Amino acid sequence: MSETLAHPAYGRVRQVTGQAAVLLADNPGPMTLDGTNTWLLRDRPDRGEAVVIDPGPDDVAHLDRIVAAAGRVTEILLTHHHRDHSAGAKSLHERTGAPVRALDPKQRLGSEGFGDGDVVESAGVVVRTWWTPGHSSDSLSFLLDDGGPGAVLTGDTVLGRGTTVIVHPDGDLGDYLDSLRRLQRLGACAVLPGHGPELPDAAAAAEHYLAHRAERLDQVRAALAELGLRPIQKSAPAIVDAVYGDVNRKVRRAARKSVQAQLMYLKRAGRRP
Ligand SMILES: [Zn+2]
């Protein structure tokens, strides 16, 4: 390759590993960082066909670029149902005829049951599906076995920078911590996230996220104690003020959902013998 592109690179195909290239959608925002990463998987860049992970928004220019870069689209896989990842799936399916596979049956097109442990072999790559709920109940990660250290496509379960939101009540913090522990066992394989730049080491990223979650839970516990509140949903607004007082209004709604998820987690933890 004559040049090396760094994230973010809008409108350009950026080869990240031997088998994975990314097209960044032009939909930046407080929840999408620089935009949604659409991943193209194939055993070599000149293969003329590719598996597409997360078509992103229903944006004609972005979908045109996906089709131009992929050649033939053999499969469309979704990490989860959130619109910034899935909205373009129907249009891409109609243009290419490729099946849309997702854990959520409502997202599937031209495909049937799909979930944990399923393997997709296509465009010269082997993609193994892991159910990693927490950010949403239908969050999947995809393991790419490239004969080397491999890579994992994490959707919004692990992002390239910052931390993710547990979208209560669909998302669940207990599930999320379990999913992070599962990703931690992958060791030093690359993380190819749904937003933000790639990361070199899945275990290190998962550890960082686990430490951040533990810290936030400690802050929530301390705020509850200080304010004399119980871990119930009614306590959420006061806890958001106490723990996330510094976030701007745009992310405040997300902070409230995260706090609600944490209160639910602490309430359940309190009930355990
Ligand atoms: Zn997202």
Coordinates of C-alpha atoms and ligand atoms in Angstrom, one line a residue:
M1 CA 0.0 0.0 0.0
S2 CA 1.3 3.4 -1.0
E3 CA -0.1 5.3 2.0
T4 CA -1.1 4.5 5.6
L5 CA -4.5 5.9 6.6
A6 CA -5.2 6.6 10.3
H7 CA -8.6 6.8 12.0
P8 CA -10.7 8.8 11.3
A9 CA -10.6 8.5 7.5
Y10 CA -14.0 9.4 6.0
G11 CA -15.0 7.9 2.6
R12 CA -11.8 5.8 2.3
V13 CA -11.3 2.1 2.7
R14 CA -8.7 1.6 5.4
Q15 CA -7.0 -1.8 5.6
V16 CA -6.5 -2.5 9.3
T17 CA -5.5 -6.2 9.5
G18 CA -4.7 -8.7 6.7
Q19 CA -8.4 -9.7 6.7
A20 CA -10.3 -6.6 7.9
A21 CA -10.8 -3.2 6.3
V22 CA -13.0 -0.4 7.6
L23 CA -15.2 2.3 6.0
L24 CA -16.1 5.0 8.5
A25 CA -19.6 6.4 8.1
D26 CA -20.1 10.1 8.1
N27 CA -22.4 10.2 11.1
P28 CA -20.3 11.6 14.0
G29 CA -22.1 12.5 17.3
P30 CA -21.9 12.3 21.0
M31 CA -22.9 8.6 21.0
T32 CA -21.1 7.5 17.7
L33 CA -17.8 9.3 18.3
D34 CA -16.4 9.9 14.8
G35 CA -19.1 7.8 13.2
T36 CA -20.0 4.1 12.8
N37 CA -17.3 1.7 11.6
T38 CA -18.5 -0.6 8.8
W39 CA -16.1 -3.5 8.5
L40 CA -15.3 -5.5 5.4
L41 CA -13.8 -9.0 6.0
R42 CA -12.1 -11.1 3.3
D43 CA -8.9 -13.2 3.1
R44 CA -7.2 -10.6 0.9
P45 CA -8.0 -7.1 -0.3
D46 CA -8.3 -8.0 -4.0
R47 CA -10.8 -10.9 -3.4
G48 CA -13.7 -9.1 -5.1
E49 CA -16.2 -10.1 -2.4
A50 CA -16.5 -9.4 1.3
V51 CA -18.5 -10.1 4.5
V52 CA -19.9 -6.8 5.8
I53 CA -20.3 -6.1 9.5
D54 CA -22.7 -3.3 10.5
P55 CA -23.7 -1.3 7.3
G56 CA -24.3 1.7 9.6
P57 CA -26.8 4.4 8.8
D58 CA -29.1 4.2 5.8
D59 CA -27.0 6.7 3.9
V60 CA -26.8 6.2 0.1
A61 CA -23.2 7.6 -0.2
H62 CA -22.0 5.3 2.5
L63 CA -23.8 2.2 1.1
D64 CA -22.4 3.1 -2.4
R65 CA -18.9 3.0 -0.9
I66 CA -19.5 -0.3 0.8
V67 CA -20.6 -1.9 -2.4
A68 CA -17.8 -0.4 -4.4
A69 CA -15.2 -1.5 -1.9
A70 CA -16.7 -5.0 -1.3
G71 CA -17.4 -6.1 -4.9
R72 CA -19.9 -8.8 -4.1
V73 CA -21.3 -8.6 -0.6
T74 CA -21.7 -12.2 0.6
E75 CA -23.0 -11.7 4.1
I76 CA -24.3 -8.8 6.2
L77 CA -23.8 -9.3 10.0
L78 CA -25.1 -7.0 12.7
T79 CA -23.4 -6.5 16.1
H80 CA -26.7 -5.3 17.5
H81 CA -30.0 -3.6 16.6
H82 CA -29.2 0.1 17.3
R83 CA -29.9 2.2 14.3
D84 CA -26.4 3.6 13.9
H85 CA -25.3 0.1 13.1
S86 CA -28.3 -1.5 11.5
A87 CA -30.4 1.1 9.6
G88 CA -28.6 0.6 6.3
A89 CA -29.0 -3.2 6.4
K90 CA -32.3 -3.4 4.6
S91 CA -31.1 -1.2 1.7
L92 CA -27.8 -3.1 1.4
H93 CA -29.8 -6.4 1.4
E94 CA -32.1 -5.1 -1.3
R95 CA -29.1 -4.0 -3.4
T96 CA -26.9 -7.1 -3.0
G97 CA -29.2 -10.0 -2.0
A98 CA -26.8 -10.8 0.8
P99 CA -28.6 -12.2 3.9
V100 CA -28.7 -10.1 7.1
R101 CA -27.8 -12.1 10.1
A102 CA -28.4 -10.9 13.7
L103 CA -29.4 -12.2 17.1
D104 CA -32.6 -10.1 17.0
P105 CA -35.0 -11.9 14.7
K106 CA -36.6 -8.6 13.7
Q107 CA -33.3 -7.5 12.1
R108 CA -32.8 -10.7 10.0
L109 CA -33.5 -10.6 6.3
G110 CA -33.2 -13.8 4.2
S111 CA -31.7 -15.7 7.1
E112 CA -32.8 -17.7 10.0
G113 CA -31.6 -18.4 13.6
F114 CA -28.2 -16.9 14.4
G115 CA -26.3 -16.5 17.6
D116 CA -23.7 -17.7 20.1
G117 CA -21.3 -20.2 18.6
D118 CA -22.4 -19.9 15.0
V119 CA -19.7 -19.8 12.4
V120 CA -19.9 -17.9 9.1
E121 CA -17.4 -19.1 6.4
S122 CA -17.4 -16.7 3.5
A123 CA -15.1 -14.6 1.3
G124 CA -12.2 -16.7 2.5
V125 CA -12.7 -15.8 6.2
V126 CA -13.9 -17.7 9.2
V127 CA -16.1 -15.6 11.6
R128 CA -17.2 -17.1 14.9
T129 CA -20.1 -15.5 16.7
W130 CA -20.1 -14.7 20.5
W131 CA -23.1 -13.5 22.3
T132 CA -21.7 -10.6 24.5
P133 CA -24.9 -9.0 26.0
G134 CA -24.7 -5.9 28.2
H135 CA -24.6 -2.8 26.0
S136 CA -27.8 -4.2 24.5
S137 CA -29.4 -7.6 25.1
D138 CA -28.7 -8.7 21.5
S139 CA -25.0 -7.6 21.3
L140 CA -22.8 -10.0 19.4
S141 CA -19.0 -10.0 19.0
F142 CA -17.4 -11.7 16.0
L143 CA -14.0 -13.5 16.2
L144 CA -11.9 -13.5 13.1
D145 CA -9.5 -16.4 13.1
D146 CA -6.7 -15.2 10.7
G147 CA -4.2 -17.9 11.7
G148 CA -2.3 -15.3 13.7
P149 CA -3.3 -13.4 16.9
G150 CA -6.7 -12.8 15.4
A151 CA -9.2 -10.0 15.8
V152 CA -12.5 -9.5 17.5
L153 CA -15.2 -7.2 16.2
T154 CA -16.9 -5.8 19.3
G155 CA -19.7 -3.5 18.1
D156 CA -20.4 -1.2 21.0
T157 CA -19.4 -3.7 23.7
V158 CA -15.8 -2.2 23.5
L159 CA -15.2 1.1 21.7
G160 CA -12.0 2.4 20.3
R161 CA -12.0 5.2 22.9
G162 CA -14.1 6.3 25.9
T163 CA -16.5 3.8 27.4
T164 CA -19.8 2.4 26.3
V165 CA -23.3 3.0 27.7
I166 CA -25.4 0.3 29.3
V167 CA -28.8 1.1 27.8
H168 CA -31.1 0.2 30.6
P169 CA -33.5 -1.7 30.6
D170 CA -32.5 -3.5 27.4
G171 CA -28.8 -3.5 28.5
D172 CA -27.7 -5.1 31.8
L173 CA -24.6 -4.4 33.8
G174 CA -24.3 -7.9 35.2
D175 CA -24.4 -9.3 31.7
Y176 CA -22.0 -6.7 30.5
L177 CA -19.4 -7.5 33.2
D178 CA -19.6 -11.2 32.2
S179 CA -19.2 -10.3 28.6
L180 CA -16.1 -8.2 29.4
R181 CA -14.6 -11.1 31.4
R182 CA -15.2 -13.4 28.4
L183 CA -13.4 -10.9 26.0
Q184 CA -10.6 -10.6 28.6
R185 CA -9.8 -14.3 28.0
L186 CA -9.0 -13.6 24.3
G187 CA -5.6 -12.2 25.1
A188 CA -3.6 -10.0 22.8
C189 CA -5.9 -10.1 19.8
A190 CA -6.9 -6.9 18.0
V191 CA -10.1 -5.1 18.8
L192 CA -12.1 -3.8 15.8
P193 CA -14.8 -1.7 17.4
G194 CA -18.1 -0.2 16.2
H195 CA -16.8 3.3 16.8
G196 CA -13.4 4.8 17.3
P197 CA -9.9 3.5 16.3
E198 CA -8.8 -0.2 16.5
L199 CA -7.0 -1.4 19.7
P200 CA -4.1 -3.8 19.8
D201 CA -5.1 -6.0 22.8
A202 CA -8.6 -7.3 23.7
A203 CA -7.5 -8.4 27.1
A204 CA -6.1 -5.0 28.0
A205 CA -9.1 -3.2 26.7
A206 CA -11.5 -5.5 28.6
E207 CA -9.4 -5.0 31.8
H208 CA -9.6 -1.2 31.4
Y209 CA -13.3 -1.3 30.9
L210 CA -13.8 -3.6 34.0
A211 CA -11.7 -1.2 36.1
H212 CA -13.8 1.8 34.9
R213 CA -17.0 -0.1 35.7
A214 CA -15.7 -0.9 39.2
E215 CA -14.8 2.7 39.8
R216 CA -18.2 4.0 38.7
L217 CA -20.0 1.4 40.9
D218 CA -17.9 2.6 43.9
Q219 CA -18.9 6.2 43.1
V220 CA -22.5 5.2 42.9
R221 CA -22.3 3.3 46.2
A222 CA -20.6 6.2 47.9
A223 CA -23.2 8.7 46.5
L224 CA -26.1 6.5 47.7
A225 CA -24.5 6.3 51.2
E226 CA -23.9 10.0 51.4
L227 CA -27.4 10.9 50.2
G228 CA -29.0 8.2 52.3
L229 CA -30.7 6.7 49.2
R230 CA -31.4 3.1 48.3
P231 CA -30.5 1.5 45.0
I232 CA -33.9 2.0 43.4
Q233 CA -34.8 3.7 40.1
K234 CA -36.2 6.7 42.0
S235 CA -32.7 7.5 43.2
A236 CA -31.4 7.9 39.6
P237 CA -31.7 11.7 39.1
A238 CA -29.8 12.5 42.3
I239 CA -27.1 9.9 41.5
V240 CA -26.6 11.3 38.0
D241 CA -26.1 14.8 39.5
A242 CA -23.6 13.4 42.1
V243 CA -21.6 11.1 39.8
Y244 CA -22.0 12.5 36.3
G245 CA -22.4 16.2 37.2
D246 CA -19.7 17.1 34.8
V247 CA -21.2 15.6 31.6
N248 CA -22.9 17.9 29.0
R249 CA -26.6 17.7 28.4
K250 CA -26.3 15.6 25.2
V251 CA -24.9 12.7 27.1
R252 CA -27.0 13.2 30.2
R253 CA -29.7 10.9 28.9
A254 CA -27.1 8.2 28.3
A255 CA -25.7 8.8 31.8
R256 CA -29.2 8.4 33.3
K257 CA -29.6 5.0 31.5
S258 CA -26.1 3.9 32.8
V259 CA -27.0 5.0 36.4
Q260 CA -30.3 3.1 36.1
A261 CA -28.4 0.0 35.0
Q262 CA -26.0 0.4 37.9
L263 CA -28.8 0.8 40.5
M264 CA -30.5 -2.3 39.1
Y265 CA -27.2 -4.2 39.4
L266 CA -26.6 -3.0 43.0
K267 CA -30.2 -3.8 44.0
R268 CA -29.8 -7.4 42.7
A269 CA -26.3 -7.7 44.3
G270 CA -27.9 -6.6 47.6
R271 CA -30.4 -9.4 47.4
R272 CA -27.8 -12.1 46.9
P273 CA -27.1 -14.2 50.0
Ligands
ZN1 ZN -23.2 2.4 18.1

